[in-house]
Amino acid sequence: MDILDQYKEVRTYTEQICKPLQTEDYVVQVAEFASPAKWQLAHSSWFFETFILLPHLPDYKLFNKDFPFLFNSYYNNAGDRVLRAKRGNLTRPTTDEVYAYRQYVDTAMGQLLNQKLDADIVQLVTLGLHHEQQHQELLLSDIKYMFGQNPLFPAYDSDTSLLDQERNIETGSVKIPEGVYTIGYQGEGFCFDNELGVHKVYLHDFEIQKGLVTNGEYLDFIKAGGYKDFNLWLDEGWSWLRQNQVSMPLYWHEIDGQWMHYTIKGFQKINENDILKHISFYEAMAFAEWTGMRLPTEFEWEIASGQLNWGQRWEWTNSAYLPYPGFKKADGAIGEYNGKFMINQMVLRGASMATSPKHSRPTYRNFFHPSAQWQYTGIRLAK
Ligand SMILES: [Fe+2]
C-alpha cells in the first residue's frame, strides 16, 4: 500500500472511532490525563501541519494562526501551548471547525503525497501515522473514561466488536532456557526510536503464563483482602491506594453484593472468565506478590512473545522505561517524542483490543506511570 493510501486509511479510522459521539461528547475533559476527542482530532492534524506541511509543502498556509498554540501537546521546540489540564476549556473552536481543519490538512497532505518524496519525508509521514494510531487508542480509552464518570454510564457503542474476544485462548506456561538474547527491533519496517538500539541481555531460566489473569482470579485476591494487606504492596502503591481509596479495579462497582463494571457497551455484570483490565502497575505487583509469582521483565516478555497469544491487554512489566544502550533521539522537536519521558514510568508490552490495526510489534515499548489504570492494561505472571 502506498503512503497516500496508508494516510487515508489511518485518518478515516480516527473519524470512525468518533462516529458514536454527540457534539457534547467531543469537548469534556474529566481528568488531566484524558484529552477531549475534539482536541485529539485537531492535535493529530497539527502534527502533520507542523512537522510535514509547513516545512515541506511550498506555499502551505496555516489553517488558523491560533491552532498551533491550542493543539501542540508537549513539544517545547514547537512553541507555547495550552496547559494539558485546560484542554477541556476549548468550547471554541467548534467541533465542526476542527473537522474542517482535518479536511484542510488532508487536502494539503494529498497534494504533498502525490509528489515524488524523499525517503526522510516518507519516514516523517509514517511517524505521523503511527502517532495518530496512538491517539486512536487514547481516543477509545479517554472516551471510555469520560462515559465511565457519567452517572448514567452511557454506552459508547452497544454493538462494538472490540469486546468480542475477552477470553484466554490458551492456558499453561512457556519455559525459556537461560542464555544471551537479542532485544530490540531488527526489521525493515517502522519502529519507534525507543525500540533501538538493538542489544544483548542475559536471561536466567524463567517460566511465563500463556493466559492473562482473569476477573475471577482477581476477585479472589479482593475477597482474600488483597487491598487491605500492606505487606503485598509497594510502598508507593500503598500510599496511592490509601490516598485514592482504591479497593477494586477502575470501572468496577460492588452493588448489593453483585460485581458490576462499566464497559464501552454500557454497565454490565462482571464475567469471571473474562480477562482482567484497567489495573495499575501497583495493583499488578500486589496481585503477583499474593500469588507468589511476579511480573516478567520487558526482556523476558519480548523473548517469550513468539510463543504467546498476545494482543488482548497491555501487559505491565517490571521494567522501568529507560533508554536501551545506544539509544539516540532525533534532532529537534521530533527528539521530544519518546526520550524525554524516560523517567518514572514502567514499560508495558503487547497490545490491547483498543490498539489500532497494523500498530503492534513484539518489540513495541508502551509506557505509563505506575498509577495509570485507564488504558486496557492486564497481568501476565512469570516465575
Ligand atoms: Fe500526540
PDB file of C-alpha atoms in Angstrom, residues 10-307:
ATOM      1  CA  VAL A  10      -5.451   5.875   9.237  1.00  0.00           C
ATOM      2  CA  ARG A  11      -7.172   9.268   9.060  1.00  0.00           C
ATOM      3  CA  THR A  12     -10.509   7.626   8.212  1.00  0.00           C
ATOM      4  CA  TYR A  13     -10.287   5.204  11.140  1.00  0.00           C
ATOM      5  CA  THR A  14      -9.821   8.122  13.587  1.00  0.00           C
ATOM      6  CA  GLU A  15     -13.093   9.636  12.428  1.00  0.00           C
ATOM      7  CA  GLN A  16     -14.808   6.246  12.542  1.00  0.00           C
ATOM      8  CA  ILE A  17     -13.901   5.960  16.235  1.00  0.00           C
ATOM      9  CA  CYS A  18     -15.675   9.273  16.817  1.00  0.00           C
ATOM     10  CA  LYS A  19     -18.841   8.285  14.903  1.00  0.00           C
ATOM     11  CA  PRO A  20     -20.851   7.261  18.012  1.00  0.00           C
ATOM     12  CA  LEU A  21     -20.170  10.637  19.692  1.00  0.00           C
ATOM     13  CA  GLN A  22     -22.611  13.525  20.016  1.00  0.00           C
ATOM     14  CA  THR A  23     -21.300  17.102  19.846  1.00  0.00           C
ATOM     15  CA  GLU A  24     -21.215  17.478  23.660  1.00  0.00           C
ATOM     16  CA  ASP A  25     -19.051  14.354  23.963  1.00  0.00           C
ATOM     17  CA  TYR A  26     -16.227  15.952  21.975  1.00  0.00           C
ATOM     18  CA  VAL A  27     -15.485  18.721  24.459  1.00  0.00           C
ATOM     19  CA  VAL A  28     -15.379  17.391  28.016  1.00  0.00           C
ATOM     20  CA  GLN A  29     -12.149  16.668  29.888  1.00  0.00           C
ATOM     21  CA  VAL A  30     -12.836  14.814  33.134  1.00  0.00           C
ATOM     22  CA  ALA A  31      -9.201  14.280  34.153  1.00  0.00           C
ATOM     23  CA  GLU A  32      -5.904  15.861  33.225  1.00  0.00           C
ATOM     24  CA  PHE A  33      -4.664  12.616  31.637  1.00  0.00           C
ATOM     25  CA  ALA A  34      -7.720  12.158  29.386  1.00  0.00           C
ATOM     26  CA  SER A  35      -7.916  14.625  26.498  1.00  0.00           C
ATOM     27  CA  PRO A  36     -11.178  15.636  24.811  1.00  0.00           C
ATOM     28  CA  ALA A  37     -11.884  13.946  21.475  1.00  0.00           C
ATOM     29  CA  LYS A  38     -12.050  17.314  19.717  1.00  0.00           C
ATOM     30  CA  TRP A  39      -8.588  18.223  20.975  1.00  0.00           C
ATOM     31  CA  GLN A  40      -7.153  14.896  19.769  1.00  0.00           C
ATOM     32  CA  LEU A  41      -8.762  15.219  16.324  1.00  0.00           C
ATOM     33  CA  ALA A  42      -7.104  18.614  15.962  1.00  0.00           C
ATOM     34  CA  HIS A  43      -3.801  17.680  17.608  1.00  0.00           C
ATOM     35  CA  SER A  44      -3.168  14.723  15.278  1.00  0.00           C
ATOM     36  CA  SER A  45      -3.753  17.123  12.349  1.00  0.00           C
ATOM     37  CA  TRP A  46      -1.468  19.739  13.927  1.00  0.00           C
ATOM     38  CA  PHE A  47       1.297  17.103  13.938  1.00  0.00           C
ATOM     39  CA  PHE A  48       1.112  16.776  10.124  1.00  0.00           C
ATOM     40  CA  GLU A  49       0.749  20.537   9.654  1.00  0.00           C
ATOM     41  CA  THR A  50       3.705  21.422  11.888  1.00  0.00           C
ATOM     42  CA  PHE A  51       6.230  18.733  11.089  1.00  0.00           C
ATOM     43  CA  ILE A  52       5.403  17.947   7.447  1.00  0.00           C
ATOM     44  CA  LEU A  53       3.298  20.566   5.644  1.00  0.00           C
ATOM     45  CA  LEU A  54       4.917  23.787   6.906  1.00  0.00           C
ATOM     46  CA  PRO A  55       8.496  22.664   6.219  1.00  0.00           C
ATOM     47  CA  HIS A  56       7.877  20.538   3.114  1.00  0.00           C
ATOM     48  CA  LEU A  57       4.859  21.793   1.100  1.00  0.00           C
ATOM     49  CA  PRO A  58       5.784  25.071  -0.649  1.00  0.00           C
ATOM     50  CA  ASP A  59       3.325  27.941  -0.007  1.00  0.00           C
ATOM     51  CA  TYR A  60       1.397  25.975   2.646  1.00  0.00           C
ATOM     52  CA  LYS A  61      -0.584  28.389   4.826  1.00  0.00           C
ATOM     53  CA  LEU A  62      -1.705  27.641   8.388  1.00  0.00           C
ATOM     54  CA  PHE A  63      -5.407  26.855   8.610  1.00  0.00           C
ATOM     55  CA  ASN A  64      -5.657  29.130  11.650  1.00  0.00           C
ATOM     56  CA  LYS A  65      -2.805  31.028  13.306  1.00  0.00           C
ATOM     57  CA  ASP A  66      -4.093  30.201  16.829  1.00  0.00           C
ATOM     58  CA  PHE A  67      -4.223  26.454  16.303  1.00  0.00           C
ATOM     59  CA  PRO A  68      -0.516  25.717  16.920  1.00  0.00           C
ATOM     60  CA  PHE A  69      -0.942  27.218  20.421  1.00  0.00           C
ATOM     61  CA  LEU A  70      -4.156  25.262  21.044  1.00  0.00           C
ATOM     62  CA  PHE A  71      -3.104  21.876  19.709  1.00  0.00           C
ATOM     63  CA  ASN A  72       0.612  21.455  20.426  1.00  0.00           C
ATOM     64  CA  SER A  73       0.827  18.733  23.073  1.00  0.00           C
ATOM     65  CA  TYR A  74       4.259  18.761  24.676  1.00  0.00           C
ATOM     66  CA  TYR A  75       6.808  19.894  22.062  1.00  0.00           C
ATOM     67  CA  ASN A  76       8.835  22.711  23.642  1.00  0.00           C
ATOM     68  CA  ASN A  77      10.647  23.120  20.325  1.00  0.00           C
ATOM     69  CA  ALA A  78       7.303  23.912  18.657  1.00  0.00           C
ATOM     70  CA  GLY A  79       6.433  26.812  20.979  1.00  0.00           C
ATOM     71  CA  ASP A  80       3.925  27.706  23.723  1.00  0.00           C
ATOM     72  CA  ARG A  81       0.700  25.809  24.204  1.00  0.00           C
ATOM     73  CA  VAL A  82      -2.487  25.408  26.217  1.00  0.00           C
ATOM     74  CA  LEU A  83      -1.862  23.573  29.504  1.00  0.00           C
ATOM     75  CA  ARG A  84      -2.771  19.910  29.327  1.00  0.00           C
ATOM     76  CA  ALA A  85      -5.325  20.230  32.134  1.00  0.00           C
ATOM     77  CA  LYS A  86      -7.094  23.074  30.261  1.00  0.00           C
ATOM     78  CA  ARG A  87      -7.809  21.239  27.024  1.00  0.00           C
ATOM     79  CA  GLY A  88     -11.429  20.810  28.089  1.00  0.00           C
ATOM     80  CA  ASN A  89     -11.877  24.603  28.247  1.00  0.00           C
ATOM     81  CA  LEU A  90     -11.811  24.795  24.464  1.00  0.00           C
ATOM     82  CA  THR A  91     -15.511  25.022  23.668  1.00  0.00           C
ATOM     83  CA  ARG A  92     -14.204  27.013  20.687  1.00  0.00           C
ATOM     84  CA  PRO A  93     -13.102  26.285  18.002  1.00  0.00           C
ATOM     85  CA  THR A  94     -16.236  24.238  17.448  1.00  0.00           C
ATOM     86  CA  THR A  95     -16.211  20.554  16.559  1.00  0.00           C
ATOM     87  CA  ASP A  96     -17.267  21.466  13.003  1.00  0.00           C
ATOM     88  CA  GLU A  97     -14.284  23.819  12.711  1.00  0.00           C
ATOM     89  CA  VAL A  98     -11.971  21.048  13.883  1.00  0.00           C
ATOM     90  CA  TYR A  99     -13.385  18.668  11.263  1.00  0.00           C
ATOM     91  CA  ALA A 100     -12.849  21.419   8.650  1.00  0.00           C
ATOM     92  CA  TYR A 101      -9.250  21.692   9.894  1.00  0.00           C
ATOM     93  CA  ARG A 102      -8.785  17.949   9.375  1.00  0.00           C
ATOM     94  CA  GLN A 103     -10.190  18.263   5.865  1.00  0.00           C
ATOM     95  CA  TYR A 104      -7.858  21.179   5.080  1.00  0.00           C
ATOM     96  CA  VAL A 105      -4.802  19.246   6.317  1.00  0.00           C
ATOM     97  CA  ASP A 106      -5.913  16.139   4.393  1.00  0.00           C
ATOM     98  CA  THR A 107      -6.226  18.110   1.148  1.00  0.00           C
ATOM     99  CA  ALA A 108      -2.738  19.547   1.578  1.00  0.00           C
ATOM    100  CA  MET A 109      -1.301  16.165   2.547  1.00  0.00           C
ATOM    101  CA  GLY A 110      -2.936  14.703  -0.575  1.00  0.00           C
ATOM    102  CA  GLN A 111      -1.066  17.285  -2.678  1.00  0.00           C
ATOM    103  CA  LEU A 112       2.226  16.520  -0.959  1.00  0.00           C
ATOM    104  CA  LEU A 113       1.870  12.736  -1.068  1.00  0.00           C
ATOM    105  CA  ASN A 114       1.053  12.760  -4.762  1.00  0.00           C
ATOM    106  CA  GLN A 115       4.567  14.033  -5.476  1.00  0.00           C
ATOM    107  CA  LYS A 116       7.758  12.034  -5.530  1.00  0.00           C
ATOM    108  CA  LEU A 117       9.093  12.310  -1.990  1.00  0.00           C
ATOM    109  CA  ASP A 118      12.457  11.963  -0.301  1.00  0.00           C
ATOM    110  CA  ALA A 119      12.774   8.989   1.994  1.00  0.00           C
ATOM    111  CA  ASP A 120      13.086  11.221   5.080  1.00  0.00           C
ATOM    112  CA  ILE A 121       9.712  12.867   4.359  1.00  0.00           C
ATOM    113  CA  VAL A 122       8.043   9.475   3.895  1.00  0.00           C
ATOM    114  CA  GLN A 123       9.586   8.482   7.227  1.00  0.00           C
ATOM    115  CA  LEU A 124       8.120  11.583   8.914  1.00  0.00           C
ATOM    116  CA  VAL A 125       4.674  10.911   7.432  1.00  0.00           C
ATOM    117  CA  THR A 126       4.913   7.326   8.682  1.00  0.00           C
ATOM    118  CA  LEU A 127       5.741   8.636  12.156  1.00  0.00           C
ATOM    119  CA  GLY A 128       2.726  10.973  11.904  1.00  0.00           C
ATOM    120  CA  LEU A 129       0.510   7.978  11.084  1.00  0.00           C
ATOM    121  CA  HIS A 130       1.810   5.924  14.000  1.00  0.00           C
ATOM    122  CA  HIS A 131       1.324   8.983  16.195  1.00  0.00           C
ATOM    123  CA  GLU A 132      -2.285   9.208  15.039  1.00  0.00           C
ATOM    124  CA  GLN A 133      -2.776   5.478  15.723  1.00  0.00           C
ATOM    125  CA  GLN A 134      -1.556   6.046  19.281  1.00  0.00           C
ATOM    126  CA  HIS A 135      -4.208   8.753  19.594  1.00  0.00           C
ATOM    127  CA  GLN A 136      -6.818   6.347  18.225  1.00  0.00           C
ATOM    128  CA  GLU A 137      -6.237   4.101  21.221  1.00  0.00           C
ATOM    129  CA  LEU A 138      -6.185   7.146  23.517  1.00  0.00           C
ATOM    130  CA  LEU A 139      -9.485   8.293  21.997  1.00  0.00           C
ATOM    131  CA  LEU A 140     -11.058   4.940  22.851  1.00  0.00           C
ATOM    132  CA  SER A 141      -9.703   4.927  26.405  1.00  0.00           C
ATOM    133  CA  ASP A 142     -10.372   8.637  27.033  1.00  0.00           C
ATOM    134  CA  ILE A 143     -13.940   8.408  25.720  1.00  0.00           C
ATOM    135  CA  LYS A 144     -14.497   5.379  27.958  1.00  0.00           C
ATOM    136  CA  TYR A 145     -13.122   7.293  30.934  1.00  0.00           C
ATOM    137  CA  MET A 146     -15.475  10.202  30.243  1.00  0.00           C
ATOM    138  CA  PHE A 147     -18.561   7.961  29.944  1.00  0.00           C
ATOM    139  CA  GLY A 148     -17.398   5.878  32.913  1.00  0.00           C
ATOM    140  CA  GLN A 149     -17.535   9.028  35.112  1.00  0.00           C
ATOM    141  CA  ASN A 150     -21.024   9.904  33.898  1.00  0.00           C
ATOM    142  CA  PRO A 151     -23.672   8.717  36.423  1.00  0.00           C
ATOM    143  CA  LEU A 152     -25.791   7.450  33.519  1.00  0.00           C
ATOM    144  CA  PHE A 153     -22.930   5.203  32.276  1.00  0.00           C
ATOM    145  CA  PRO A 154     -23.818   5.706  28.607  1.00  0.00           C
ATOM    146  CA  ALA A 155     -22.635   3.031  26.184  1.00  0.00           C
ATOM    147  CA  TYR A 156     -20.035   4.196  23.677  1.00  0.00           C
ATOM    148  CA  ASP A 157     -21.254   1.621  21.156  1.00  0.00           C
ATOM    149  CA  SER A 158     -23.548  -1.223  22.177  1.00  0.00           C
ATOM    150  CA  ASP A 159     -22.657  -3.169  19.009  1.00  0.00           C
ATOM    151  CA  THR A 160     -18.886  -2.772  19.146  1.00  0.00           C
ATOM    152  CA  SER A 161     -16.834  -5.782  18.103  1.00  0.00           C
ATOM    153  CA  LEU A 162     -13.909  -4.616  20.262  1.00  0.00           C
ATOM    154  CA  LEU A 163     -15.151  -6.713  23.205  1.00  0.00           C
ATOM    155  CA  ASP A 164     -15.703  -9.897  21.194  1.00  0.00           C
ATOM    156  CA  GLN A 165     -12.573 -11.684  22.393  1.00  0.00           C
ATOM    157  CA  GLU A 166     -12.318 -11.319  26.130  1.00  0.00           C
ATOM    158  CA  ARG A 167     -11.197 -14.874  26.943  1.00  0.00           C
ATOM    159  CA  ASN A 168      -7.797 -16.528  27.130  1.00  0.00           C
ATOM    160  CA  ILE A 169      -7.176 -18.764  24.140  1.00  0.00           C
ATOM    161  CA  GLU A 170      -4.542 -20.831  25.963  1.00  0.00           C
ATOM    162  CA  THR A 171      -3.546 -21.824  29.481  1.00  0.00           C
ATOM    163  CA  GLY A 172      -0.378 -23.401  30.845  1.00  0.00           C
ATOM    164  CA  SER A 173       3.049 -21.856  30.588  1.00  0.00           C
ATOM    165  CA  VAL A 174       6.119 -21.459  28.396  1.00  0.00           C
ATOM    166  CA  LYS A 175       9.596 -22.284  29.686  1.00  0.00           C
ATOM    167  CA  ILE A 176      12.546 -20.322  28.351  1.00  0.00           C
ATOM    168  CA  PRO A 177      16.099 -21.544  28.974  1.00  0.00           C
ATOM    169  CA  GLU A 178      18.806 -19.246  30.313  1.00  0.00           C
ATOM    170  CA  GLY A 179      21.064 -17.603  27.769  1.00  0.00           C
ATOM    171  CA  VAL A 180      22.081 -14.482  25.908  1.00  0.00           C
ATOM    172  CA  TYR A 181      19.260 -13.000  23.831  1.00  0.00           C
ATOM    173  CA  THR A 182      18.968 -10.092  21.397  1.00  0.00           C
ATOM    174  CA  ILE A 183      16.493  -7.323  22.243  1.00  0.00           C
ATOM    175  CA  GLY A 184      15.118  -4.512  20.073  1.00  0.00           C
ATOM    176  CA  TYR A 185      13.642  -4.005  16.619  1.00  0.00           C
ATOM    177  CA  GLN A 186      15.631  -5.653  13.823  1.00  0.00           C
ATOM    178  CA  GLY A 187      13.128  -5.498  10.934  1.00  0.00           C
ATOM    179  CA  GLU A 188      12.996  -3.274   7.857  1.00  0.00           C
ATOM    180  CA  GLY A 189       9.702  -1.526   8.613  1.00  0.00           C
ATOM    181  CA  PHE A 190       8.739   1.231  11.023  1.00  0.00           C
ATOM    182  CA  CYS A 191       9.628   1.251  14.701  1.00  0.00           C
ATOM    183  CA  PHE A 192       9.809   3.993  17.318  1.00  0.00           C
ATOM    184  CA  ASP A 193      13.237   5.250  18.357  1.00  0.00           C
ATOM    185  CA  ASN A 194      12.805   3.706  21.825  1.00  0.00           C
ATOM    186  CA  GLU A 195      12.925   0.163  20.295  1.00  0.00           C
ATOM    187  CA  LEU A 196      16.547   0.829  19.251  1.00  0.00           C
ATOM    188  CA  GLY A 197      19.461   0.167  19.700  1.00  0.00           C
ATOM    189  CA  VAL A 198      19.463  -3.498  19.418  1.00  0.00           C
ATOM    190  CA  HIS A 199      21.475  -5.090  22.214  1.00  0.00           C
ATOM    191  CA  LYS A 200      22.035  -8.325  24.105  1.00  0.00           C
ATOM    192  CA  VAL A 201      20.747  -9.330  27.515  1.00  0.00           C
ATOM    193  CA  TYR A 202      21.390 -12.334  29.700  1.00  0.00           C
ATOM    194  CA  LEU A 203      18.252 -14.057  30.966  1.00  0.00           C
ATOM    195  CA  HIS A 204      18.030 -16.735  33.627  1.00  0.00           C
ATOM    196  CA  ASP A 205      15.647 -19.675  33.200  1.00  0.00           C
ATOM    197  CA  PHE A 206      12.082 -18.467  33.522  1.00  0.00           C
ATOM    198  CA  GLU A 207       8.527 -19.585  33.050  1.00  0.00           C
ATOM    199  CA  ILE A 208       5.724 -17.359  31.808  1.00  0.00           C
ATOM    200  CA  GLN A 209       1.960 -17.958  31.745  1.00  0.00           C
ATOM    201  CA  LYS A 210       0.215 -18.351  28.387  1.00  0.00           C
ATOM    202  CA  GLY A 211      -3.014 -16.881  29.761  1.00  0.00           C
ATOM    203  CA  LEU A 212      -3.626 -13.468  31.298  1.00  0.00           C
ATOM    204  CA  VAL A 213      -5.130 -13.036  34.762  1.00  0.00           C
ATOM    205  CA  THR A 214      -8.939 -13.208  34.668  1.00  0.00           C
ATOM    206  CA  ASN A 215     -11.590 -11.213  36.528  1.00  0.00           C
ATOM    207  CA  GLY A 216     -12.361 -14.296  38.629  1.00  0.00           C
ATOM    208  CA  GLU A 217      -8.750 -14.716  39.738  1.00  0.00           C
ATOM    209  CA  TYR A 218      -8.560 -11.035  40.612  1.00  0.00           C
ATOM    210  CA  LEU A 219     -11.847 -11.230  42.509  1.00  0.00           C
ATOM    211  CA  ASP A 220     -10.279 -13.962  44.670  1.00  0.00           C
ATOM    212  CA  PHE A 221      -7.484 -11.516  45.500  1.00  0.00           C
ATOM    213  CA  ILE A 222     -10.022  -8.848  46.501  1.00  0.00           C
ATOM    214  CA  LYS A 223     -12.042 -11.314  48.602  1.00  0.00           C
ATOM    215  CA  ALA A 224      -8.870 -12.539  50.313  1.00  0.00           C
ATOM    216  CA  GLY A 225      -8.233  -8.954  51.499  1.00  0.00           C
ATOM    217  CA  GLY A 226      -5.619  -8.093  48.893  1.00  0.00           C
ATOM    218  CA  TYR A 227      -6.394  -4.379  49.098  1.00  0.00           C
ATOM    219  CA  LYS A 228      -6.105  -4.419  52.907  1.00  0.00           C
ATOM    220  CA  ASP A 229      -2.760  -6.160  53.308  1.00  0.00           C
ATOM    221  CA  PHE A 230       0.087  -3.643  53.113  1.00  0.00           C
ATOM    222  CA  ASN A 231       2.600  -6.490  53.009  1.00  0.00           C
ATOM    223  CA  LEU A 232       1.581  -7.185  49.413  1.00  0.00           C
ATOM    224  CA  TRP A 233       2.085  -3.631  48.192  1.00  0.00           C
ATOM    225  CA  LEU A 234       4.997  -1.488  47.133  1.00  0.00           C
ATOM    226  CA  ASP A 235       5.275   1.471  49.480  1.00  0.00           C
ATOM    227  CA  GLU A 236       4.302   3.927  46.756  1.00  0.00           C
ATOM    228  CA  GLY A 237       1.449   1.639  45.718  1.00  0.00           C
ATOM    229  CA  TRP A 238       0.122   1.501  49.282  1.00  0.00           C
ATOM    230  CA  SER A 239       0.193   5.342  49.519  1.00  0.00           C
ATOM    231  CA  TRP A 240      -1.625   5.543  46.173  1.00  0.00           C
ATOM    232  CA  LEU A 241      -4.264   3.068  47.372  1.00  0.00           C
ATOM    233  CA  ARG A 242      -4.864   4.985  50.618  1.00  0.00           C
ATOM    234  CA  GLN A 243      -4.846   8.458  49.087  1.00  0.00           C
ATOM    235  CA  ASN A 244      -7.253   7.482  46.334  1.00  0.00           C
ATOM    236  CA  GLN A 245      -9.265   4.979  48.423  1.00  0.00           C
ATOM    237  CA  VAL A 246      -8.779   2.271  45.820  1.00  0.00           C
ATOM    238  CA  SER A 247     -10.339  -1.099  46.616  1.00  0.00           C
ATOM    239  CA  MET A 248     -11.007  -2.567  43.154  1.00  0.00           C
ATOM    240  CA  PRO A 249     -10.011  -2.019  39.507  1.00  0.00           C
ATOM    241  CA  LEU A 250     -11.147   1.069  37.655  1.00  0.00           C
ATOM    242  CA  TYR A 251     -14.770   0.851  36.413  1.00  0.00           C
ATOM    243  CA  TRP A 252     -15.688  -1.867  38.944  1.00  0.00           C
ATOM    244  CA  HIS A 253     -18.625  -1.345  41.317  1.00  0.00           C
ATOM    245  CA  GLU A 254     -19.965  -3.635  44.010  1.00  0.00           C
ATOM    246  CA  ILE A 255     -23.726  -3.150  44.168  1.00  0.00           C
ATOM    247  CA  ASP A 256     -25.787  -5.208  46.640  1.00  0.00           C
ATOM    248  CA  GLY A 257     -23.181  -7.962  46.593  1.00  0.00           C
ATOM    249  CA  GLN A 258     -23.082  -8.022  42.773  1.00  0.00           C
ATOM    250  CA  TRP A 259     -19.859  -7.203  40.945  1.00  0.00           C
ATOM    251  CA  MET A 260     -20.540  -4.871  38.039  1.00  0.00           C
ATOM    252  CA  HIS A 261     -18.367  -2.807  35.729  1.00  0.00           C
ATOM    253  CA  TYR A 262     -18.678  -0.097  33.140  1.00  0.00           C
ATOM    254  CA  THR A 263     -17.750  -1.272  29.637  1.00  0.00           C
ATOM    255  CA  ILE A 264     -17.954   0.507  26.297  1.00  0.00           C
ATOM    256  CA  LYS A 265     -21.177  -1.464  25.739  1.00  0.00           C
ATOM    257  CA  GLY A 266     -22.601   0.000  28.956  1.00  0.00           C
ATOM    258  CA  PHE A 267     -22.917  -1.090  32.593  1.00  0.00           C
ATOM    259  CA  GLN A 268     -22.662  -4.886  32.908  1.00  0.00           C
ATOM    260  CA  LYS A 269     -22.249  -7.748  35.335  1.00  0.00           C
ATOM    261  CA  ILE A 270     -18.597  -8.835  35.579  1.00  0.00           C
ATOM    262  CA  ASN A 271     -17.855 -12.127  33.876  1.00  0.00           C
ATOM    263  CA  GLU A 272     -15.311 -14.064  35.915  1.00  0.00           C
ATOM    264  CA  ASN A 273     -13.878 -15.861  32.877  1.00  0.00           C
ATOM    265  CA  ASP A 274     -13.060 -12.655  31.018  1.00  0.00           C
ATOM    266  CA  ILE A 275      -9.551 -11.235  31.091  1.00  0.00           C
ATOM    267  CA  LEU A 276      -8.987  -8.559  33.725  1.00  0.00           C
ATOM    268  CA  LYS A 277      -8.487  -4.993  32.529  1.00  0.00           C
ATOM    269  CA  HIS A 278      -7.842  -1.455  33.813  1.00  0.00           C
ATOM    270  CA  ILE A 279      -5.411  -2.111  36.631  1.00  0.00           C
ATOM    271  CA  SER A 280      -2.437  -0.025  37.677  1.00  0.00           C
ATOM    272  CA  PHE A 281       1.125  -1.309  37.905  1.00  0.00           C
ATOM    273  CA  TYR A 282       0.770  -1.095  41.699  1.00  0.00           C
ATOM    274  CA  GLU A 283      -2.232  -3.445  41.600  1.00  0.00           C
ATOM    275  CA  ALA A 284      -0.464  -5.795  39.168  1.00  0.00           C
ATOM    276  CA  MET A 285       2.534  -6.001  41.515  1.00  0.00           C
ATOM    277  CA  ALA A 286       0.397  -6.623  44.625  1.00  0.00           C
ATOM    278  CA  PHE A 287      -1.572  -9.324  42.835  1.00  0.00           C
ATOM    279  CA  ALA A 288       1.621 -11.026  41.626  1.00  0.00           C
ATOM    280  CA  GLU A 289       3.013 -10.887  45.170  1.00  0.00           C
ATOM    281  CA  TRP A 290      -0.168 -12.511  46.503  1.00  0.00           C
ATOM    282  CA  THR A 291       0.128 -15.394  44.033  1.00  0.00           C
ATOM    283  CA  GLY A 292       3.805 -15.973  44.878  1.00  0.00           C
ATOM    284  CA  MET A 293       4.736 -15.216  41.281  1.00  0.00           C
ATOM    285  CA  ARG A 294       5.993 -11.998  39.669  1.00  0.00           C
ATOM    286  CA  LEU A 295       5.653  -9.805  36.589  1.00  0.00           C
ATOM    287  CA  PRO A 296       8.032 -10.570  33.717  1.00  0.00           C
ATOM    288  CA  THR A 297      10.695  -8.065  32.728  1.00  0.00           C
ATOM    289  CA  GLU A 298      10.233  -6.461  29.331  1.00  0.00           C
ATOM    290  CA  PHE A 299      13.153  -8.553  28.047  1.00  0.00           C
ATOM    291  CA  GLU A 300      11.636 -11.834  29.204  1.00  0.00           C
ATOM    292  CA  TRP A 301       8.351 -10.786  27.622  1.00  0.00           C
ATOM    293  CA  GLU A 302       9.960  -9.978  24.268  1.00  0.00           C
ATOM    294  CA  ILE A 303      11.832 -13.287  24.122  1.00  0.00           C
ATOM    295  CA  ALA A 304       8.754 -15.327  25.093  1.00  0.00           C
ATOM    296  CA  SER A 305       6.359 -13.337  22.871  1.00  0.00           C
ATOM    297  CA  GLY A 306       6.728 -15.654  19.868  1.00  0.00           C
ATOM    298  CA  GLN A 307       5.181 -18.441  21.945  1.00  0.00           C
TER     299      GLN A 307
END
